[in-house]
């Protein structure tokens, strides 16, 4: 809200400079967006008026706040006494009006329009006087003609939206406040033809809609240089109705912005009198007949109770009674004190004040937040356990940064094409009103974002990239779930003078997945697993029992290429943290006694089919060997010269140990014979 | 004819040798020294010996002795120095310790998470429970229960992203046994603040409560220098008997001084539908010390978080009695804190995941 300081000073003689005024008001609830000095000692201060304070969207409204902040009297603008115009028709909206009146005003929908004040004015349309134009311009409003300028002036001064119709354009000399008829259209002042719906309130004449109530006037009844008689409107429209209509039409105006926040039903007549007085004083027109006021159910001011104890309980400060009374009265509340508080009458313009706590805020605001003491809340109950998701994320951050991964944060939504490879089409969750195609669907995995991060770094000449992200992902079927995603490309072992580096391969990423599982307290079995976003033959899943906890491997080349990545392999993993949390048992750490007898190792080389999984071989060995087998590790896998086609030579080292005695060579030999026999029987293995 | 050899010549040679010996640090230096003085062809001492014939006969014996003494001295000194050098030579398997280390790769925690952990830790030490809530929410938890019924103008303050069809609702409570009556509703929107979680929590636990809820939130904002459609928030809630605005003030004076160092803190009245009274909290501008500069738009203050006393309507919505308990609530943006703390002037840097940016933050 742009406020011209000299205009403000008409109502409150604030001595401060515009800068000091801005400083003072910003700690009274009105932040200052900017101060524009106009050169002659005057300035325009742009106050931010919060959504709950439509009453301050005017110079007088702000003046009342300034007067309270500075403890100065408020002088209201000059207008004839309230009874100088002729009010009539308080009994309902169906009156035919004053006998002899040229206009007939009726409200058909008193819920959406509780009050309508109209007046007929004979006018000489011409430019406004310079002072009036200057004030409008200072507030950012373009001067048009004396008639329209006066309506805008009153809007800025008092906050009451007004409108002027050309009387000759009103069929039947009628004003009907009614909802739009089915299929009704209306050309608004901006030249657009608007299709109205039956829940929208319009101002109509005897035949058709001629203005969108509380939003914008119609082009057909617009005031023109040829206009000689106008009907002035000063009304109160329902906030919700205006808000819905403005939204539906995509039409936001100075009027709609005030009505949709809540208008004062007791302002329209004051504003009408002010407008008529102004028109007459600048020689723009003369009132014909009486002002017509349709106000079937006058709104009374609300009464609230403010308890002294409650005030202190909420603020933690004892505000002196004198301050409470002064603040409330200065803001135009009535405050009658008794032993334990005040009975407060709320002015009808204060649509935001509906409960005791709203009064407490008024007092606190002008008493000054800076005068509230500083205390500390007393200790509460013993804290409940920490959210395990937060602890888990912290642990993972430590483990993954320790493994060389930097943490990424990417958006929760991605382009539909980026999401497509990672979930079935019917499991992807589109956003109804996305900002752009780039943010069209909720991410089914953090991987699209990470791959984008890898590509971003690659474009900036960074070949070695390790990124991870911990966060939510979304699916239509199971909703939101937590995952950690990793992406790794470039070197695994950095180059050094002592030897060349080595690029990442499948087993590096497998180590990361296993490390994450280990951190979360589960041991997973890895098996081959085909999925569209991973390269065939280099894709795997990790399971705990029947639950899949991770999918990982080399990113499918098409996806890499789509993201502008070269042929360097990118290894990725998507680890389901919720699944791990589900299958992971709470860890009770129990120490086992250290071994008392030495271990004995034996190596074994066998020829096998090259498609046989190492895990299967290990399982056969475990079944066949005695319980003294404590460890198996593959240490060589060879294909090539000397090995038949489709065969592989696999070398394993087996470690045996007993907790009861030292094992002998004979024990080991027996065990190895059993193992070899089982491998031959199960897999046709041949010892080398 | 060469110069006649005399005592002065010999002493000059000796002094010359001493000087050069003291500046000889390598085997190569010593070899050169040896050659220069004792070389068979051009060594200076060798030359002296060769020219002894020119010395008058009566002095020849003495001079000859002196030259030979010098020769032995030089031989012995070079030998000793060689031995000393050899004994200080590194062993054959020595390494050049000035070569670069073999890198142990280490990643960095994202600056937003760094700030978040710091905020979590400050509040945890003040006895707050730290928890997360779902990012997809329903209208009730995100708006209605927070005193923002449909068509409330304040909804315009938070332009919302909606799902095109409802999906399964939030996951909060999954870690608890038994799972609290979860207030499960189908999710229809991306939460615009983590306050939604306050409702879930209050509907599960009686007062007193003291929680913070960090997490991602979403608004329909286009990307620019200071806006992203997703950002990181941390909201908090304290409810109990006798919680006051003064408590809110004390909490944030302590909290913001811990987060930013020696700053002044002020409360400024504002408006949020779910708090009354509401306050923006400012810290004194660290760029200018509060005198006014470009960073603080000449006000000397930087807005850092929104807060207020919990609106009685919010307490009523979750079944608390506002006559028995009061509380305060707040929300702080991690991006804003990180931008101020680390001097970041473009919010988009947090979401590009450029390693040149991330690696500027210490391990």
mmCIF file of N, CA and C in Angstrom, chain A residues 221-292:
data_model
loop_
_atom_site.group_PDB
_atom_site.id
_atom_site.type_symbol
_atom_site.label_atom_id
_atom_site.label_comp_id
_atom_site.label_asym_id
_atom_site.label_seq_id
_atom_site.Cartn_x
_atom_site.Cartn_y
_atom_site.Cartn_z
ATOM 1 N N UNK A 221 -21.652 0.485 -19.427
ATOM 2 C CA UNK A 221 -22.167 1.564 -18.583
ATOM 3 C C UNK A 221 -21.044 2.475 -18.096
ATOM 4 N N UNK A 222 -19.914 2.392 -18.777
ATOM 5 C CA UNK A 222 -18.733 3.164 -18.406
ATOM 6 C C UNK A 222 -18.995 4.670 -18.536
ATOM 7 N N UNK A 223 -18.348 5.423 -17.642
ATOM 8 C CA UNK A 223 -18.445 6.884 -17.725
ATOM 9 C C UNK A 223 -17.570 7.367 -18.889
ATOM 10 N N UNK A 224 -18.152 8.202 -19.773
ATOM 11 C CA UNK A 224 -17.414 8.713 -20.932
ATOM 12 C C UNK A 224 -17.450 10.243 -20.879
ATOM 13 N N UNK A 225 -16.688 10.907 -21.744
ATOM 14 C CA UNK A 225 -16.744 12.377 -21.762
ATOM 15 C C UNK A 225 -18.153 12.897 -22.033
ATOM 16 N N UNK A 226 -18.975 12.059 -22.653
ATOM 17 C CA UNK A 226 -20.328 12.503 -22.992
ATOM 18 C C UNK A 226 -21.330 12.306 -21.859
ATOM 19 N N UNK A 227 -20.876 11.638 -20.792
ATOM 20 C CA UNK A 227 -21.788 11.314 -19.696
ATOM 21 C C UNK A 227 -22.242 12.598 -18.989
ATOM 22 N N UNK A 228 -23.539 12.675 -18.687
ATOM 23 C CA UNK A 228 -24.061 13.858 -17.984
ATOM 24 C C UNK A 228 -24.629 13.496 -16.610
ATOM 25 N N UNK A 229 -25.040 12.265 -16.452
ATOM 26 C CA UNK A 229 -25.576 11.846 -15.154
ATOM 27 C C UNK A 229 -25.027 10.470 -14.806
ATOM 28 N N UNK A 230 -24.611 10.337 -13.560
ATOM 29 C CA UNK A 230 -24.074 9.034 -13.140
ATOM 30 C C UNK A 230 -24.863 8.487 -11.959
ATOM 31 N N UNK A 231 -24.749 7.177 -11.811
ATOM 32 C CA UNK A 231 -25.190 6.559 -10.567
ATOM 33 C C UNK A 231 -23.919 6.100 -9.864
ATOM 34 N N UNK A 232 -23.729 6.591 -8.648
ATOM 35 C CA UNK A 232 -22.552 6.205 -7.869
ATOM 36 C C UNK A 232 -22.921 5.005 -7.006
ATOM 37 N N UNK A 233 -21.995 4.048 -6.964
ATOM 38 C CA UNK A 233 -22.216 2.860 -6.132
ATOM 39 C C UNK A 233 -21.200 2.839 -4.997
ATOM 40 N N UNK A 234 -21.709 2.593 -3.775
ATOM 41 C CA UNK A 234 -20.825 2.386 -2.634
ATOM 42 C C UNK A 234 -21.470 1.264 -1.840
ATOM 43 N N UNK A 235 -20.900 0.054 -1.951
ATOM 44 C CA UNK A 235 -21.625 -1.110 -1.443
ATOM 45 C C UNK A 235 -20.721 -2.006 -0.619
ATOM 46 N N UNK A 236 -21.357 -2.988 -0.027
ATOM 47 C CA UNK A 236 -20.594 -3.997 0.720
ATOM 48 C C UNK A 236 -20.948 -5.361 0.150
ATOM 49 N N UNK A 237 -19.938 -6.080 -0.310
ATOM 50 C CA UNK A 237 -20.180 -7.409 -0.874
ATOM 51 C C UNK A 237 -19.498 -8.459 -0.011
ATOM 52 N N UNK A 238 -20.069 -9.646 -0.044
ATOM 53 C CA UNK A 238 -19.552 -10.755 0.771
ATOM 54 C C UNK A 238 -18.150 -11.175 0.297
ATOM 55 N N UNK A 239 -17.261 -11.362 1.274
ATOM 56 C CA UNK A 239 -15.858 -11.653 0.974
ATOM 57 C C UNK A 239 -15.702 -12.924 0.135
ATOM 58 N N UNK A 240 -16.360 -13.989 0.562
ATOM 59 C CA UNK A 240 -16.191 -15.274 -0.099
ATOM 60 C C UNK A 240 -16.702 -15.213 -1.536
ATOM 61 N N UNK A 241 -17.844 -14.565 -1.710
ATOM 62 C CA UNK A 241 -18.431 -14.468 -3.037
ATOM 63 C C UNK A 241 -17.494 -13.718 -3.984
ATOM 64 N N UNK A 242 -16.949 -12.597 -3.516
ATOM 65 C CA UNK A 242 -16.035 -11.813 -4.368
ATOM 66 C C UNK A 242 -14.772 -12.612 -4.647
ATOM 67 N N UNK A 243 -14.289 -13.282 -3.620
ATOM 68 C CA UNK A 243 -13.060 -14.045 -3.775
ATOM 69 C C UNK A 243 -13.220 -15.134 -4.828
ATOM 70 N N UNK A 244 -14.334 -15.856 -4.739
ATOM 71 C CA UNK A 244 -14.559 -16.949 -5.694
ATOM 72 C C UNK A 244 -14.728 -16.411 -7.107
ATOM 73 N N UNK A 245 -15.477 -15.330 -7.225
ATOM 74 C CA UNK A 245 -15.720 -14.768 -8.555
ATOM 75 C C UNK A 245 -14.413 -14.243 -9.161
ATOM 76 N N UNK A 246 -13.648 -13.527 -8.329
ATOM 77 C CA UNK A 246 -12.384 -12.973 -8.808
ATOM 78 C C UNK A 246 -11.443 -14.083 -9.256
ATOM 79 N N UNK A 247 -11.420 -15.164 -8.477
ATOM 80 C CA UNK A 247 -10.557 -16.299 -8.823
ATOM 81 C C UNK A 247 -11.024 -16.965 -10.107
ATOM 82 N N UNK A 248 -12.340 -17.199 -10.172
ATOM 83 C CA UNK A 248 -12.886 -17.901 -11.334
ATOM 84 C C UNK A 248 -12.663 -17.100 -12.614
ATOM 85 N N UNK A 249 -12.767 -15.768 -12.504
ATOM 86 C CA UNK A 249 -12.597 -14.942 -13.691
ATOM 87 C C UNK A 249 -11.128 -14.601 -13.934
ATOM 88 N N UNK A 250 -10.266 -14.915 -12.965
ATOM 89 C CA UNK A 250 -8.866 -14.536 -13.089
ATOM 90 C C UNK A 250 -8.715 -13.028 -13.133
ATOM 91 N N UNK A 251 -9.524 -12.333 -12.330
ATOM 92 C CA UNK A 251 -9.592 -10.884 -12.375
ATOM 93 C C UNK A 251 -9.386 -10.345 -10.965
ATOM 94 N N UNK A 252 -8.208 -9.737 -10.742
ATOM 95 C CA UNK A 252 -7.881 -9.188 -9.428
ATOM 96 C C UNK A 252 -7.844 -7.684 -9.542
ATOM 97 N N UNK A 253 -8.656 -6.980 -8.778
ATOM 98 C CA UNK A 253 -8.680 -5.518 -8.862
ATOM 99 C C UNK A 253 -8.527 -4.924 -7.465
ATOM 100 N N UNK A 254 -8.317 -3.607 -7.439
ATOM 101 C CA UNK A 254 -8.232 -2.915 -6.148
ATOM 102 C C UNK A 254 -9.495 -3.180 -5.337
ATOM 103 N N UNK A 255 -10.641 -3.220 -6.010
ATOM 104 C CA UNK A 255 -11.896 -3.470 -5.309
ATOM 105 C C UNK A 255 -11.952 -4.904 -4.784
ATOM 106 N N UNK A 256 -11.656 -5.877 -5.664
ATOM 107 C CA UNK A 256 -11.791 -7.272 -5.234
ATOM 108 C C UNK A 256 -10.818 -7.583 -4.116
ATOM 109 N N UNK A 257 -9.612 -6.984 -4.169
ATOM 110 C CA UNK A 257 -8.623 -7.255 -3.125
ATOM 111 C C UNK A 257 -9.121 -6.803 -1.759
ATOM 112 N N UNK A 258 -9.917 -5.723 -1.729
ATOM 113 C CA UNK A 258 -10.445 -5.255 -0.446
ATOM 114 C C UNK A 258 -11.661 -6.074 -0.023
ATOM 115 N N UNK A 259 -12.588 -6.287 -0.951
ATOM 116 C CA UNK A 259 -13.792 -7.041 -0.578
ATOM 117 C C UNK A 259 -13.472 -8.460 -0.134
ATOM 118 N N UNK A 260 -12.526 -9.115 -0.824
ATOM 119 C CA UNK A 260 -12.299 -10.522 -0.506
ATOM 120 C C UNK A 260 -11.640 -10.688 0.860
ATOM 121 N N UNK A 261 -11.043 -9.639 1.385
ATOM 122 C CA UNK A 261 -10.473 -9.726 2.733
ATOM 123 C C UNK A 261 -11.502 -9.340 3.798
ATOM 124 N N UNK A 262 -12.609 -8.773 3.383
ATOM 125 C CA UNK A 262 -13.650 -8.420 4.339
ATOM 126 C C UNK A 262 -13.840 -6.914 4.420
ATOM 127 N N UNK A 263 -15.056 -6.453 4.062
ATOM 128 C CA UNK A 263 -15.310 -5.017 4.026
ATOM 129 C C UNK A 263 -16.130 -4.598 5.243
ATOM 130 N N UNK A 264 -16.044 -3.322 5.557
ATOM 131 C CA UNK A 264 -16.815 -2.760 6.669
ATOM 132 C C UNK A 264 -18.210 -2.385 6.159
ATOM 133 N N UNK A 265 -19.270 -3.026 6.665
ATOM 134 C CA UNK A 265 -20.623 -2.717 6.156
ATOM 135 C C UNK A 265 -21.077 -1.315 6.559
ATOM 136 N N UNK A 266 -20.357 -0.713 7.488
ATOM 137 C CA UNK A 266 -20.773 0.615 7.922
ATOM 138 C C UNK A 266 -19.990 1.748 7.258
ATOM 139 N N UNK A 267 -19.191 1.379 6.266
ATOM 140 C CA UNK A 267 -18.421 2.390 5.562
ATOM 141 C C UNK A 267 -19.120 2.967 4.320
ATOM 142 N N UNK A 268 -19.951 2.193 3.600
ATOM 143 C CA UNK A 268 -20.449 2.674 2.302
ATOM 144 C C UNK A 268 -21.136 4.040 2.353
ATOM 145 N N UNK A 269 -21.951 4.309 3.385
ATOM 146 C CA UNK A 269 -22.670 5.583 3.405
ATOM 147 C C UNK A 269 -21.701 6.742 3.642
ATOM 148 N N UNK A 270 -20.750 6.539 4.596
ATOM 149 C CA UNK A 270 -19.745 7.568 4.873
ATOM 150 C C UNK A 270 -18.971 7.880 3.596
ATOM 151 N N UNK A 271 -18.607 6.823 2.897
ATOM 152 C CA UNK A 271 -17.819 6.992 1.676
ATOM 153 C C UNK A 271 -18.646 7.716 0.607
ATOM 154 N N UNK A 272 -19.932 7.381 0.520
ATOM 155 C CA UNK A 272 -20.781 8.032 -0.479
ATOM 156 C C UNK A 272 -20.885 9.533 -0.193
ATOM 157 N N UNK A 273 -21.067 9.848 1.080
ATOM 158 C CA UNK A 273 -21.170 11.264 1.441
ATOM 159 C C UNK A 273 -19.862 11.998 1.124
ATOM 160 N N UNK A 274 -18.765 11.315 1.391
ATOM 161 C CA UNK A 274 -17.457 11.907 1.103
ATOM 162 C C UNK A 274 -17.300 12.130 -0.413
ATOM 163 N N UNK A 275 -17.713 11.146 -1.195
ATOM 164 C CA UNK A 275 -17.563 11.240 -2.653
ATOM 165 C C UNK A 275 -18.417 12.365 -3.216
ATOM 166 N N UNK A 276 -19.653 12.444 -2.729
ATOM 167 C CA UNK A 276 -20.549 13.500 -3.223
ATOM 168 C C UNK A 276 -19.983 14.864 -2.848
ATOM 169 N N UNK A 277 -19.510 14.986 -1.598
ATOM 170 C CA UNK A 277 -18.948 16.258 -1.161
ATOM 171 C C UNK A 277 -17.751 16.643 -2.029
ATOM 172 N N UNK A 278 -16.917 15.656 -2.337
ATOM 173 C CA UNK A 278 -15.740 15.920 -3.171
ATOM 174 C C UNK A 278 -16.146 16.347 -4.577
ATOM 175 N N UNK A 279 -17.102 15.617 -5.163
ATOM 176 C CA UNK A 279 -17.552 15.965 -6.517
ATOM 177 C C UNK A 279 -18.065 17.395 -6.540
ATOM 178 N N UNK A 280 -18.815 17.715 -5.512
ATOM 179 C CA UNK A 280 -19.389 19.069 -5.466
ATOM 180 C C UNK A 280 -18.292 20.109 -5.243
ATOM 181 N N UNK A 281 -17.331 19.773 -4.382
ATOM 182 C CA UNK A 281 -16.307 20.776 -4.052
ATOM 183 C C UNK A 281 -15.359 21.033 -5.221
ATOM 184 N N UNK A 282 -15.156 20.082 -6.080
ATOM 185 C CA UNK A 282 -14.273 20.336 -7.234
ATOM 186 C C UNK A 282 -15.088 20.736 -8.470
ATOM 187 N N UNK A 283 -16.369 20.943 -8.262
ATOM 188 C CA UNK A 283 -17.207 21.392 -9.359
ATOM 189 C C UNK A 283 -17.443 20.335 -10.420
ATOM 190 N N UNK A 284 -17.398 19.078 -10.025
ATOM 191 C CA UNK A 284 -17.572 18.002 -11.004
ATOM 192 C C UNK A 284 -19.031 17.575 -11.105
ATOM 193 N N UNK A 285 -19.831 17.902 -10.091
ATOM 194 C CA UNK A 285 -21.209 17.452 -10.188
ATOM 195 C C UNK A 285 -22.042 17.851 -8.975
ATOM 196 N N UNK A 286 -23.328 17.566 -9.088
ATOM 197 C CA UNK A 286 -24.271 17.893 -8.014
ATOM 198 C C UNK A 286 -25.176 16.694 -7.779
ATOM 199 N N UNK A 287 -25.374 16.392 -6.492
ATOM 200 C CA UNK A 287 -26.277 15.296 -6.131
ATOM 201 C C UNK A 287 -27.702 15.624 -6.569
ATOM 202 N N UNK A 288 -28.359 14.673 -7.211
ATOM 203 C CA UNK A 288 -29.765 14.864 -7.554
ATOM 204 C C UNK A 288 -30.592 14.000 -6.601
ATOM 205 N N UNK A 289 -31.460 14.621 -5.861
ATOM 206 C CA UNK A 289 -32.311 13.874 -4.929
ATOM 207 C C UNK A 289 -31.517 13.411 -3.729
ATOM 208 N N UNK A 290 -31.941 12.287 -3.185
ATOM 209 C CA UNK A 290 -31.331 11.797 -1.953
ATOM 210 C C UNK A 290 -30.389 10.651 -2.246
ATOM 211 N N UNK A 291 -29.501 10.411 -1.293
ATOM 212 C CA UNK A 291 -28.681 9.193 -1.351
ATOM 213 C C UNK A 291 -29.588 8.038 -0.945
ATOM 214 N N UNK A 292 -29.540 6.974 -1.691
ATOM 215 C CA UNK A 292 -30.403 5.827 -1.394
ATOM 216 C C UNK A 292 -29.564 4.749 -0.700
#
